[in-house]
Short mmCIF file of C-alpha atoms and ligand atoms in Angstrom, two decimals:
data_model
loop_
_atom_site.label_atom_id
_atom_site.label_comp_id
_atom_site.label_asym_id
_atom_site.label_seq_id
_atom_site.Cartn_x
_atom_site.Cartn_y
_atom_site.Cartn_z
CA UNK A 1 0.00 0.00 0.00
CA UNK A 2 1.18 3.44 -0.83
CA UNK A 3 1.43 6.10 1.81
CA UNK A 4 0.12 9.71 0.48
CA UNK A 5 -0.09 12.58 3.13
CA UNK A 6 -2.76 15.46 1.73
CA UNK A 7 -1.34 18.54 3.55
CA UNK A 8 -2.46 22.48 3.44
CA UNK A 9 -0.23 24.11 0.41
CA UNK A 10 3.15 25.43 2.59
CA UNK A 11 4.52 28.59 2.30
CA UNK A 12 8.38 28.89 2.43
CA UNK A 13 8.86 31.52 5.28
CA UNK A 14 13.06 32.16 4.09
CA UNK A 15 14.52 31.79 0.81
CA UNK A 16 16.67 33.10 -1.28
CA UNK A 17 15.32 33.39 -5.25
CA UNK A 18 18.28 35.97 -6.32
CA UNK A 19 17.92 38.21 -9.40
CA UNK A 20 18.54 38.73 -12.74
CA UNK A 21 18.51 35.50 -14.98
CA UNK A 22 19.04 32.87 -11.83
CA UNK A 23 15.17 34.15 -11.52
CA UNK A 24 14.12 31.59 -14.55
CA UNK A 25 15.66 28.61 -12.53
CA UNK A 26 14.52 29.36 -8.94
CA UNK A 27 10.74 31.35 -9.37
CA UNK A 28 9.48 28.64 -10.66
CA UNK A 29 10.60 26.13 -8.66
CA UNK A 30 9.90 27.70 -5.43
CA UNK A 31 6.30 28.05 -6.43
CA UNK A 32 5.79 24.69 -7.41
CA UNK A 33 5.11 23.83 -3.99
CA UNK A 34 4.72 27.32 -2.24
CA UNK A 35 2.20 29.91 -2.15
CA UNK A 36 3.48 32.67 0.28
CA UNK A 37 7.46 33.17 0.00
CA UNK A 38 9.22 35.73 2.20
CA UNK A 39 12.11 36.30 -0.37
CA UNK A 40 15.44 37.40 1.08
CA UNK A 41 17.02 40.53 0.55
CA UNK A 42 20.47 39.99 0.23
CA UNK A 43 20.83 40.56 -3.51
CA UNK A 44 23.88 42.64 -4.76
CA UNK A 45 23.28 45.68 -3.99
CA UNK A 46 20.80 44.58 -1.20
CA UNK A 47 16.95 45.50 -1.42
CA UNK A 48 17.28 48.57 1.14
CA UNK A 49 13.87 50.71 0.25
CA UNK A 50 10.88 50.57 -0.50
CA UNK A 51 10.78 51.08 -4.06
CA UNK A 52 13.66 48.38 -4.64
CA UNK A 53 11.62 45.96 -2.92
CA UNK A 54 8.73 46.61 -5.44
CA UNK A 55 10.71 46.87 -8.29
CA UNK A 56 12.54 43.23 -7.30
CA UNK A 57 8.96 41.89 -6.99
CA UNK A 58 7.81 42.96 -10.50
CA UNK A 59 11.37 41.06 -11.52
CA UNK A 60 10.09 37.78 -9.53
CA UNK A 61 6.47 37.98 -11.11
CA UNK A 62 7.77 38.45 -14.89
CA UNK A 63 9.75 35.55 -14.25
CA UNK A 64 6.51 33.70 -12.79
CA UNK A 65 4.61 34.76 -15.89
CA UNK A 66 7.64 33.51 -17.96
CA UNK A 67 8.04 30.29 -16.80
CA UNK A 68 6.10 26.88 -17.52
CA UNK A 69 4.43 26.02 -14.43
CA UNK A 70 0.40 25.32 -14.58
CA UNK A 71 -1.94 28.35 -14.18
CA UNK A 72 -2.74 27.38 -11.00
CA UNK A 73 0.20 27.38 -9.31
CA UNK A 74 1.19 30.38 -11.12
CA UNK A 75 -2.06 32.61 -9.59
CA UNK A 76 -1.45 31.13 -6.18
CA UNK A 77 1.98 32.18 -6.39
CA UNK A 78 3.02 35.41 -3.72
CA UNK A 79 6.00 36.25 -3.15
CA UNK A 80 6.38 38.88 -0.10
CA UNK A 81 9.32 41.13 0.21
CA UNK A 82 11.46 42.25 3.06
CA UNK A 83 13.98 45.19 3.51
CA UNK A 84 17.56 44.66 4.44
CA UNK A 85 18.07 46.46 7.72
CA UNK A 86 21.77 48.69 7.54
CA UNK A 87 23.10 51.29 9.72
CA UNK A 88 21.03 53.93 7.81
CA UNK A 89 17.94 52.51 7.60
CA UNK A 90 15.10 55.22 8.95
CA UNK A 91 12.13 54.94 10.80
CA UNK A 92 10.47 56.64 7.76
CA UNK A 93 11.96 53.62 5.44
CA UNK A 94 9.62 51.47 8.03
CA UNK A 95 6.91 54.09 7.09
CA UNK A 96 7.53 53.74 3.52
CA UNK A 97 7.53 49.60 3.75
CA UNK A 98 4.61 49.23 5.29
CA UNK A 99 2.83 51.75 2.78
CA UNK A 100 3.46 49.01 -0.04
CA UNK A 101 1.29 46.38 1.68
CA UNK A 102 3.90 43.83 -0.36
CA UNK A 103 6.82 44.08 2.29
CA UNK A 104 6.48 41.40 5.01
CA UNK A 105 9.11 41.89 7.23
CA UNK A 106 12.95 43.36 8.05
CA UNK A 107 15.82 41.21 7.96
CA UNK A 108 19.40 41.87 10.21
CA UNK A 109 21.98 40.18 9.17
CA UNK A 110 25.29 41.27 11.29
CA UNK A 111 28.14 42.40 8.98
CA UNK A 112 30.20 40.25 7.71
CA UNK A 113 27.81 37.22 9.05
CA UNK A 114 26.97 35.34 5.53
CA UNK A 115 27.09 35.92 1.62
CA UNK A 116 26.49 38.96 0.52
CA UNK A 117 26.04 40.83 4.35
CA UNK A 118 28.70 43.14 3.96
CA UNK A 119 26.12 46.30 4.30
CA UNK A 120 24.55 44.47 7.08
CA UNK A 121 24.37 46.08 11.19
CA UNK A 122 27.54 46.90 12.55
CA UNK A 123 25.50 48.18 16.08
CA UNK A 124 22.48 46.74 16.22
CA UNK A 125 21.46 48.40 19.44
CA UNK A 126 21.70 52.03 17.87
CA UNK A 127 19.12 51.19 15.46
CA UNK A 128 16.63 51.94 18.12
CA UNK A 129 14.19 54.16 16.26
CA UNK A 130 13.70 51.72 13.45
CA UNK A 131 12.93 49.16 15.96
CA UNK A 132 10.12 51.47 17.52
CA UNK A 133 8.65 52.16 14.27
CA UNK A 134 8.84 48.56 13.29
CA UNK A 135 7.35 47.53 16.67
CA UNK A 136 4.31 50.33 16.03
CA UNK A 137 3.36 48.53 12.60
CA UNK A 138 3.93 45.00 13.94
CA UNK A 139 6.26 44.44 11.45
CA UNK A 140 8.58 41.53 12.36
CA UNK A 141 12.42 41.61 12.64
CA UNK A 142 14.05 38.27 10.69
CA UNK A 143 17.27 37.50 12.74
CA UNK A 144 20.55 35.77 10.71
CA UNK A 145 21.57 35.39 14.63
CA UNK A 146 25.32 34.89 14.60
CA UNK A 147 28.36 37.01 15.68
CA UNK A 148 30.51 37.89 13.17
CA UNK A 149 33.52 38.59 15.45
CA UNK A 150 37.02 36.69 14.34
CA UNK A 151 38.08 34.86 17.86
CA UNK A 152 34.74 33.55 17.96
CA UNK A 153 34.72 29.64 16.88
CA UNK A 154 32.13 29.23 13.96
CA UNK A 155 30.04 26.60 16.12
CA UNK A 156 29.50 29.00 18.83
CA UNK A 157 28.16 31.82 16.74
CA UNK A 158 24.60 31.09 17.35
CA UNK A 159 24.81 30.95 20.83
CA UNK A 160 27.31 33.86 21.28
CA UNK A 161 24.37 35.99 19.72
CA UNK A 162 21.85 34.85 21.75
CA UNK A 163 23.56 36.07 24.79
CA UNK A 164 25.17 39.00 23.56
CA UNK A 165 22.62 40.72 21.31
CA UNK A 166 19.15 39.02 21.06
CA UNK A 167 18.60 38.76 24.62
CA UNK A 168 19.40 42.61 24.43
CA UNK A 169 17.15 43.42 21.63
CA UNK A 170 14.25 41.50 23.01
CA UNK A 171 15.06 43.29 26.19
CA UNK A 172 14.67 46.84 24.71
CA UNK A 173 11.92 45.81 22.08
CA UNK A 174 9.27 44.40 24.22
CA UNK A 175 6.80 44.25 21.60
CA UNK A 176 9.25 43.46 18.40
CA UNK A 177 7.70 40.53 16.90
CA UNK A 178 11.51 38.58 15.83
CA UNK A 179 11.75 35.51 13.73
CA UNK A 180 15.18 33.57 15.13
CA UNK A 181 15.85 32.24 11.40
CA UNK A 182 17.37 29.43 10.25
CA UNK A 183 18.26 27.79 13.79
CA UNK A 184 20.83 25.45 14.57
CA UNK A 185 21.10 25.09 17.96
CA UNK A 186 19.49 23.61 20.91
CA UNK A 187 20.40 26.50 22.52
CA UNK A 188 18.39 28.76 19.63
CA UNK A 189 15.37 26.44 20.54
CA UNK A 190 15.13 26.73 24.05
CA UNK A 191 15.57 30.29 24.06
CA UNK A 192 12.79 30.74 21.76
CA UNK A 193 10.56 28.25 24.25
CA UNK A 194 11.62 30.81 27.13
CA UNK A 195 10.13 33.75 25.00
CA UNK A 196 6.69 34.99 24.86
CA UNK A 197 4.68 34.36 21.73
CA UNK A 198 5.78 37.29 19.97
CA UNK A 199 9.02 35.26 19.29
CA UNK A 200 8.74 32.53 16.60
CA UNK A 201 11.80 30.38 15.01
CA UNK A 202 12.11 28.54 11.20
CA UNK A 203 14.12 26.03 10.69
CA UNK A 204 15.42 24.40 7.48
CA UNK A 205 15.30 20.42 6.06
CA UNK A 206 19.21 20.57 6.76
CA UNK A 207 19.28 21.10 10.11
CA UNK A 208 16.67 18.65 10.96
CA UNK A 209 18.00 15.77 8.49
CA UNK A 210 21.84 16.24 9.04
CA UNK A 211 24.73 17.24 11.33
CA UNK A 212 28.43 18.58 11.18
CA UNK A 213 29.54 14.87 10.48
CA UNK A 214 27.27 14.62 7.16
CA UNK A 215 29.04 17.86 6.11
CA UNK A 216 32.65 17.03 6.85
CA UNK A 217 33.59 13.03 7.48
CA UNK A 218 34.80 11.27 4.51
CA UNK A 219 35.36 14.62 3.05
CA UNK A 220 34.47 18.36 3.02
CA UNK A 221 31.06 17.91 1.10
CA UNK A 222 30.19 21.47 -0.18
CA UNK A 223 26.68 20.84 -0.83
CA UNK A 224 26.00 20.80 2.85
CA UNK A 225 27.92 23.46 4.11
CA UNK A 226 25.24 26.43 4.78
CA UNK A 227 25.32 29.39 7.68
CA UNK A 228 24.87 28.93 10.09
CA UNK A 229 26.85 25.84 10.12
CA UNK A 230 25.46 22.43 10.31
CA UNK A 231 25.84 21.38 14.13
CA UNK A 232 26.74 18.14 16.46
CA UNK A 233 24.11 15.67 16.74
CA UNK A 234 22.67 16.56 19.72
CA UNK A 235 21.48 19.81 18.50
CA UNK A 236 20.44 18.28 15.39
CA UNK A 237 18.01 15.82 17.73
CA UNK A 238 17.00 18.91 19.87
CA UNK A 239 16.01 20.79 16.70
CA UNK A 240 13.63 17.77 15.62
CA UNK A 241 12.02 17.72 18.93
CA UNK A 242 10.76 21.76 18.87
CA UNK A 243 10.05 21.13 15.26
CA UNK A 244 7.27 18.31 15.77
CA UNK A 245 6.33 19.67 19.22
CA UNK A 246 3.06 20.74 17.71
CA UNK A 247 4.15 24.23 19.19
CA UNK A 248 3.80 26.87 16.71
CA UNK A 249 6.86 29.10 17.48
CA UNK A 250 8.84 26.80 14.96
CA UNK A 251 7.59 26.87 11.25
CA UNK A 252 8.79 25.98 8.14
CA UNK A 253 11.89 28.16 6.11
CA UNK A 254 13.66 26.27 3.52
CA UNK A 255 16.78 28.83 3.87
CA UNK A 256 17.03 27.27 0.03
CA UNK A 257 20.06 29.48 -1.27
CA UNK A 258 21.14 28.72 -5.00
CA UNK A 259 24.44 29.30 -5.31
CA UNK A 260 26.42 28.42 -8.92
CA UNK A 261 27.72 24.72 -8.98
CA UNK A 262 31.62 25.88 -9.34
CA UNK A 263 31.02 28.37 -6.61
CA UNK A 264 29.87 25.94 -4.03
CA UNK A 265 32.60 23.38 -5.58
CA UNK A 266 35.73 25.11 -4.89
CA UNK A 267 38.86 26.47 -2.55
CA UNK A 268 36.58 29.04 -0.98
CA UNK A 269 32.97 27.91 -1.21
CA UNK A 270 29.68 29.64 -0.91
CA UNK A 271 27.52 28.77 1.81
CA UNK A 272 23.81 27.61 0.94
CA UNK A 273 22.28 24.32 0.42
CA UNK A 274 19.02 24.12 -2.38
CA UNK A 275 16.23 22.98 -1.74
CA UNK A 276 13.44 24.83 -3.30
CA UNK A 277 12.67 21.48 -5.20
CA UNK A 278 12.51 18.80 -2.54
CA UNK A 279 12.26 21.04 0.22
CA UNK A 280 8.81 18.74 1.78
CA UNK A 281 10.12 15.39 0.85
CA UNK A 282 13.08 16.37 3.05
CA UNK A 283 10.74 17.42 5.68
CA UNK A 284 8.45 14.58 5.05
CA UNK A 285 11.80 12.09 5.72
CA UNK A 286 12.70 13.95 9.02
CA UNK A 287 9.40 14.31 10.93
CA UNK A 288 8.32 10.86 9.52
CA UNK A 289 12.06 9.65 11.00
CA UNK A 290 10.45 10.89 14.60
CA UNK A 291 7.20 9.35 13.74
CA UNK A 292 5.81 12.73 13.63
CA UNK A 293 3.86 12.85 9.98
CA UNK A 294 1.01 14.07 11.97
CA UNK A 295 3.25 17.47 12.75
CA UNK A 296 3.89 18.25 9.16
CA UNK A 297 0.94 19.98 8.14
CA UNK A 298 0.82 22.96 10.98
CA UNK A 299 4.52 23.36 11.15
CA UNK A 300 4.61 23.67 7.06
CA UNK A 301 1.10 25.31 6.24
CA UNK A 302 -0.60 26.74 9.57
CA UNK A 303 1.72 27.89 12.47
CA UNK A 304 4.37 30.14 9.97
CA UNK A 305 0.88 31.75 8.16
CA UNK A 306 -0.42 32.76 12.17
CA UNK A 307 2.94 34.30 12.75
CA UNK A 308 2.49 36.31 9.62
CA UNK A 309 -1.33 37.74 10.70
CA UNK A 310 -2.06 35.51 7.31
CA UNK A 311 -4.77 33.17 6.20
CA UNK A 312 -3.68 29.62 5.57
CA UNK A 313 -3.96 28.46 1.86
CA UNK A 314 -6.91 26.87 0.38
CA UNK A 315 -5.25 24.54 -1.57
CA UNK A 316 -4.00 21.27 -0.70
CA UNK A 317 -0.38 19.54 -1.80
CA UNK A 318 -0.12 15.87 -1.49
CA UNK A 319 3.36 13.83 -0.68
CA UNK A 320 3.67 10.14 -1.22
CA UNK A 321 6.23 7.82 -0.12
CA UNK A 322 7.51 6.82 -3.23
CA UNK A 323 11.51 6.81 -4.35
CA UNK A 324 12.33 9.79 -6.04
CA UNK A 325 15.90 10.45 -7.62
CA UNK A 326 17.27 14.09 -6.92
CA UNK A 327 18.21 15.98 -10.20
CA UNK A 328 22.45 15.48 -10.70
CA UNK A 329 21.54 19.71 -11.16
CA UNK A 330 19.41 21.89 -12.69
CA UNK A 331 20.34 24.44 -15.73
CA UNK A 332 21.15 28.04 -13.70
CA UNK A 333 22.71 31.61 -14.69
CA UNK A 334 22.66 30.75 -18.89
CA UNK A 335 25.49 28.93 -19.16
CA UNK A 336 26.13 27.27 -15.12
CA UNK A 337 24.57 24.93 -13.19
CA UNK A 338 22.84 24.51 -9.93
CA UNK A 339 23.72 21.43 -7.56
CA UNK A 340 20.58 20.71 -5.09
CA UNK A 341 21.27 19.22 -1.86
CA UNK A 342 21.75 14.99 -2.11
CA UNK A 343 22.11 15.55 -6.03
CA UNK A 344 21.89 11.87 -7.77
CA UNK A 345 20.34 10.42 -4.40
CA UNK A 346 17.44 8.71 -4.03
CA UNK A 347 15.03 9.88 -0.84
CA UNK A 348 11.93 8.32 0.14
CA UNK A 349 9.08 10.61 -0.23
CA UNK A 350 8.23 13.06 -3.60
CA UNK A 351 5.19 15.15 -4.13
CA UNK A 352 2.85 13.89 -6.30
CA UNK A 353 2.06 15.34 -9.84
O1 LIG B 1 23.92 29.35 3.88
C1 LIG B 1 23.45 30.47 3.71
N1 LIG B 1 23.27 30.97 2.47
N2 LIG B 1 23.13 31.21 4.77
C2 LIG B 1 22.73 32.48 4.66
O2 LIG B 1 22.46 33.08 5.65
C3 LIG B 1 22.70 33.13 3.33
C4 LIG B 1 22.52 32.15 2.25
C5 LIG B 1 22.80 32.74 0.88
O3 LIG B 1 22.33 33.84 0.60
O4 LIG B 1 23.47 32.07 0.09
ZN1 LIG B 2 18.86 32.69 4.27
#
C-alpha cells in the first residue's frame, strides 16, 4: 500500500530566489510547492527601500509569468518582500515599507555574518528608532543570529548571539515581533521556548536531516555546508524535537540558497544548500524519522501563516512515499549549473504530480 499525506499548500517563510537571470531557474521552482514566500534581501546591492523591494517583486512575477508552471500554481503564487536592515535605515523607510502592503518583514543580518552581508548592522542596538517604528506597525524583525567577530569559533556563533545581542534586543523591544531564522542550535530552541509568543523560530530540512559529520567526514562535502553551520548531533536531535512539538513558534523556512555549482565546488565555497525542489520530501523524511507525519501539516502550512497575521492556503499539496531520484543539477545563470542538496540520491518521499 502506498502512503500519500494530503497537507495544506506550505509557504516557504526564508529563501533566497536571487535576481537577474538565476530568476528563470529558482521562481518557478519555489512556487511549485509554495504559495506565500518571504524572499530574502540579500541581492547585490541589497533590497534597502521601499521602491527596490517593489521593483525586485515585479522582476520575480515576470519571471513567474515567464516560466512553464500550470496556471494554478502560477495565480497562487506570492511572493512577499522584506527590507535589508543597515546602519542607515530610517524609521520613515519602516513608514515607507509598510505603505506598499507587499513588504512582510525586516531582515538583520550582522556584517560580515553570511554571503552577501557586507552592508549588514555593525551596532544593532543604535538602530533603536527603526525598531520602535517597526514595533508600532507589527512588522517583524528576521534574525541571521550569529556574531561575526574573528576569535569567535564558527560553532558557537549562534549561541554567542543569543547572549550578547538578542537577549538585548528583546530586552529593549518588548513588543518586536523577531523571527530567530534558520536555527541550529538547541540553545536557539530553548531560548525561543523561554520567549513569549511574539518570538517565533524557522528552521530548514538541513538542520533537521543532518549534522556537522554529514558535512565534513569522509570529506568536506560542499553541498551541505550552509550558515549557520550544520551542528553536532545533539542539537540536530534537539532541533527535531521543537520542530514536531506541535508548538507553533517553529515553522517551516527552507533557507534554500542557489548558489552556482563551481562556486559551491571550490577552494573558498559559498555557503547555501538548495532545496526549493525537494524542500517537503526532506521534511516529510525527518518528521516521519520521529514518527511525527502528523506534525507536518501545521509546522509547514498553519503555524508560519499565524505568525504572519495571514490566512492559511486553500489549496492542498499531497506527498507520497515513493523513491524519487534528486536531479544530478538543474540548468542556472545561462550557461552554469545549480547542484541541489543529495544531487543523484534517491530519498523516500516526492510530491505527487
Ligand atoms: O547558507 C546560507 N546561504 N546562509 C545564509 O544566511 C545566506 C545564504 C545565501 O544567501 O546564500
Ligand atoms: Zn537565508
Amino acid at each position: 500500500m502506498t502512503t500519500t499525506l494530503t497537507i495544506i499548500q506550505p509557504d516557504d517563510w526564508h529563501i533566497h530566489l536571487r535576481d537577474g537571470a538565476a530568476l528563470a531557474t529558482t521562481v518557478p521552482h519555489a512556487a511549485t510547492s509554495f504559495n506565500r514566500v518571504i524572499c530574502m534581501p540579500n541581492l547585490t546591492p541589497p533590497v534597502k527601500t521601499a521602491a527596490q523591494a517593489i521593483s525586485y517583486r515585479e522582476r520575480i512575477m515576470q519571471a513567474l509569468a515567464d516560466s512553464d508552471i500550470d496556471k494554478a500554481r502560477k495565480a497562487a503564487f506570492d511572493p512577499r518582500m522584506v527590507l535589508y536592515l543597515t546602519d542607515h535605515t530610517t524609521a520613515s523607510d519602516i513608514d515607507d515599507a509598510v505603505a506598499t502592503g507587499i513588504i512582510s518583514a525586516v531582515k538583520l543580518y550582522p556584517a560580515g555574518a553570511t554571503t552577501n552581508s557586507a552592508d549588514g548592522v555593525t551596532d544593532i542596538l543604535a538602530r533603536a528608532e527603526v525598531f520602535d517604528a517597526m514595533q508600532k506597525h507589527g512588522l517583524p524583525l528576521l534574525v541571521h543570529g550569529e556574531i561575526t567577530r574573528e576569535s569567535i569559533d564558527i560553532f558557537d556563533r549562534e549561541k554567542r548571539f543569543l547572549d550578547e545581542v538578542l537577549q538585548k534586543i528583546i530586552s529593549t523591544f518588548a513588543e518586536l515581533r523577531i523571527v530567530m531564522e534558520h536555527i541550529t542550535t538547541a540553545d536557539a530552541a530553548d531560548f525561543c521556548l523561554a520567549q513569549g509568543n511574539h518570538i517565533a523560530a524557522t528552521i530548514t530540512p538541513q538542520h533537521l536531516l543532518f549534522n556537522r559529520n554529514h558535512l565534513l567526514v569522509g570529506g568536506v562535502k560542499p553541498h551541505y555546508y550552509c550558515l549557520p553551520i550544520l551542528k553536532r548531533a545533539v542539537h540536530q536531535k534537539r532541533l527535531l524535537e521543537v520542530a514536531t512539538s506541535g508548538n507553533p513558534k517553529f515553522f517551516l523556512g527552507t533557507d534554500s540558497a542557489p548558489h552556482a555549482t563551481s562556486t559551491k565546488e571550490a577552494a573558498c565555497g559559498c555557503a547555501g544548500c538548495y532545496t526549493a525542489t525537494h524542500a517537503l520530501p526532506l521534511y516529510a523524511a525527518a518528521f516521519e524519522s520521529v514518527d511525527a507525519l502528523d506534525k507536518l501539516e501545521n509546522f509547514a502550512s498553519v503555524y508560519g501563516a499565524k505568525f504572519y497575521g495571514l490566512p492559511t492556503n486553500t489549496s492542498t499539496i499531497t506527498l507520497i512515499k515513493k523513491p524519487q531520484t534528486i536531479a544530478a543539477s538543474y540548468p542556472y545563470l545561462e550557461t552554469q549549473t545549480l547542484t541541489p542538496l543529495l544531487a543523484g540520491e534517491t530519498i523516500a518521499w516526492q510530491v505527487a504530480q
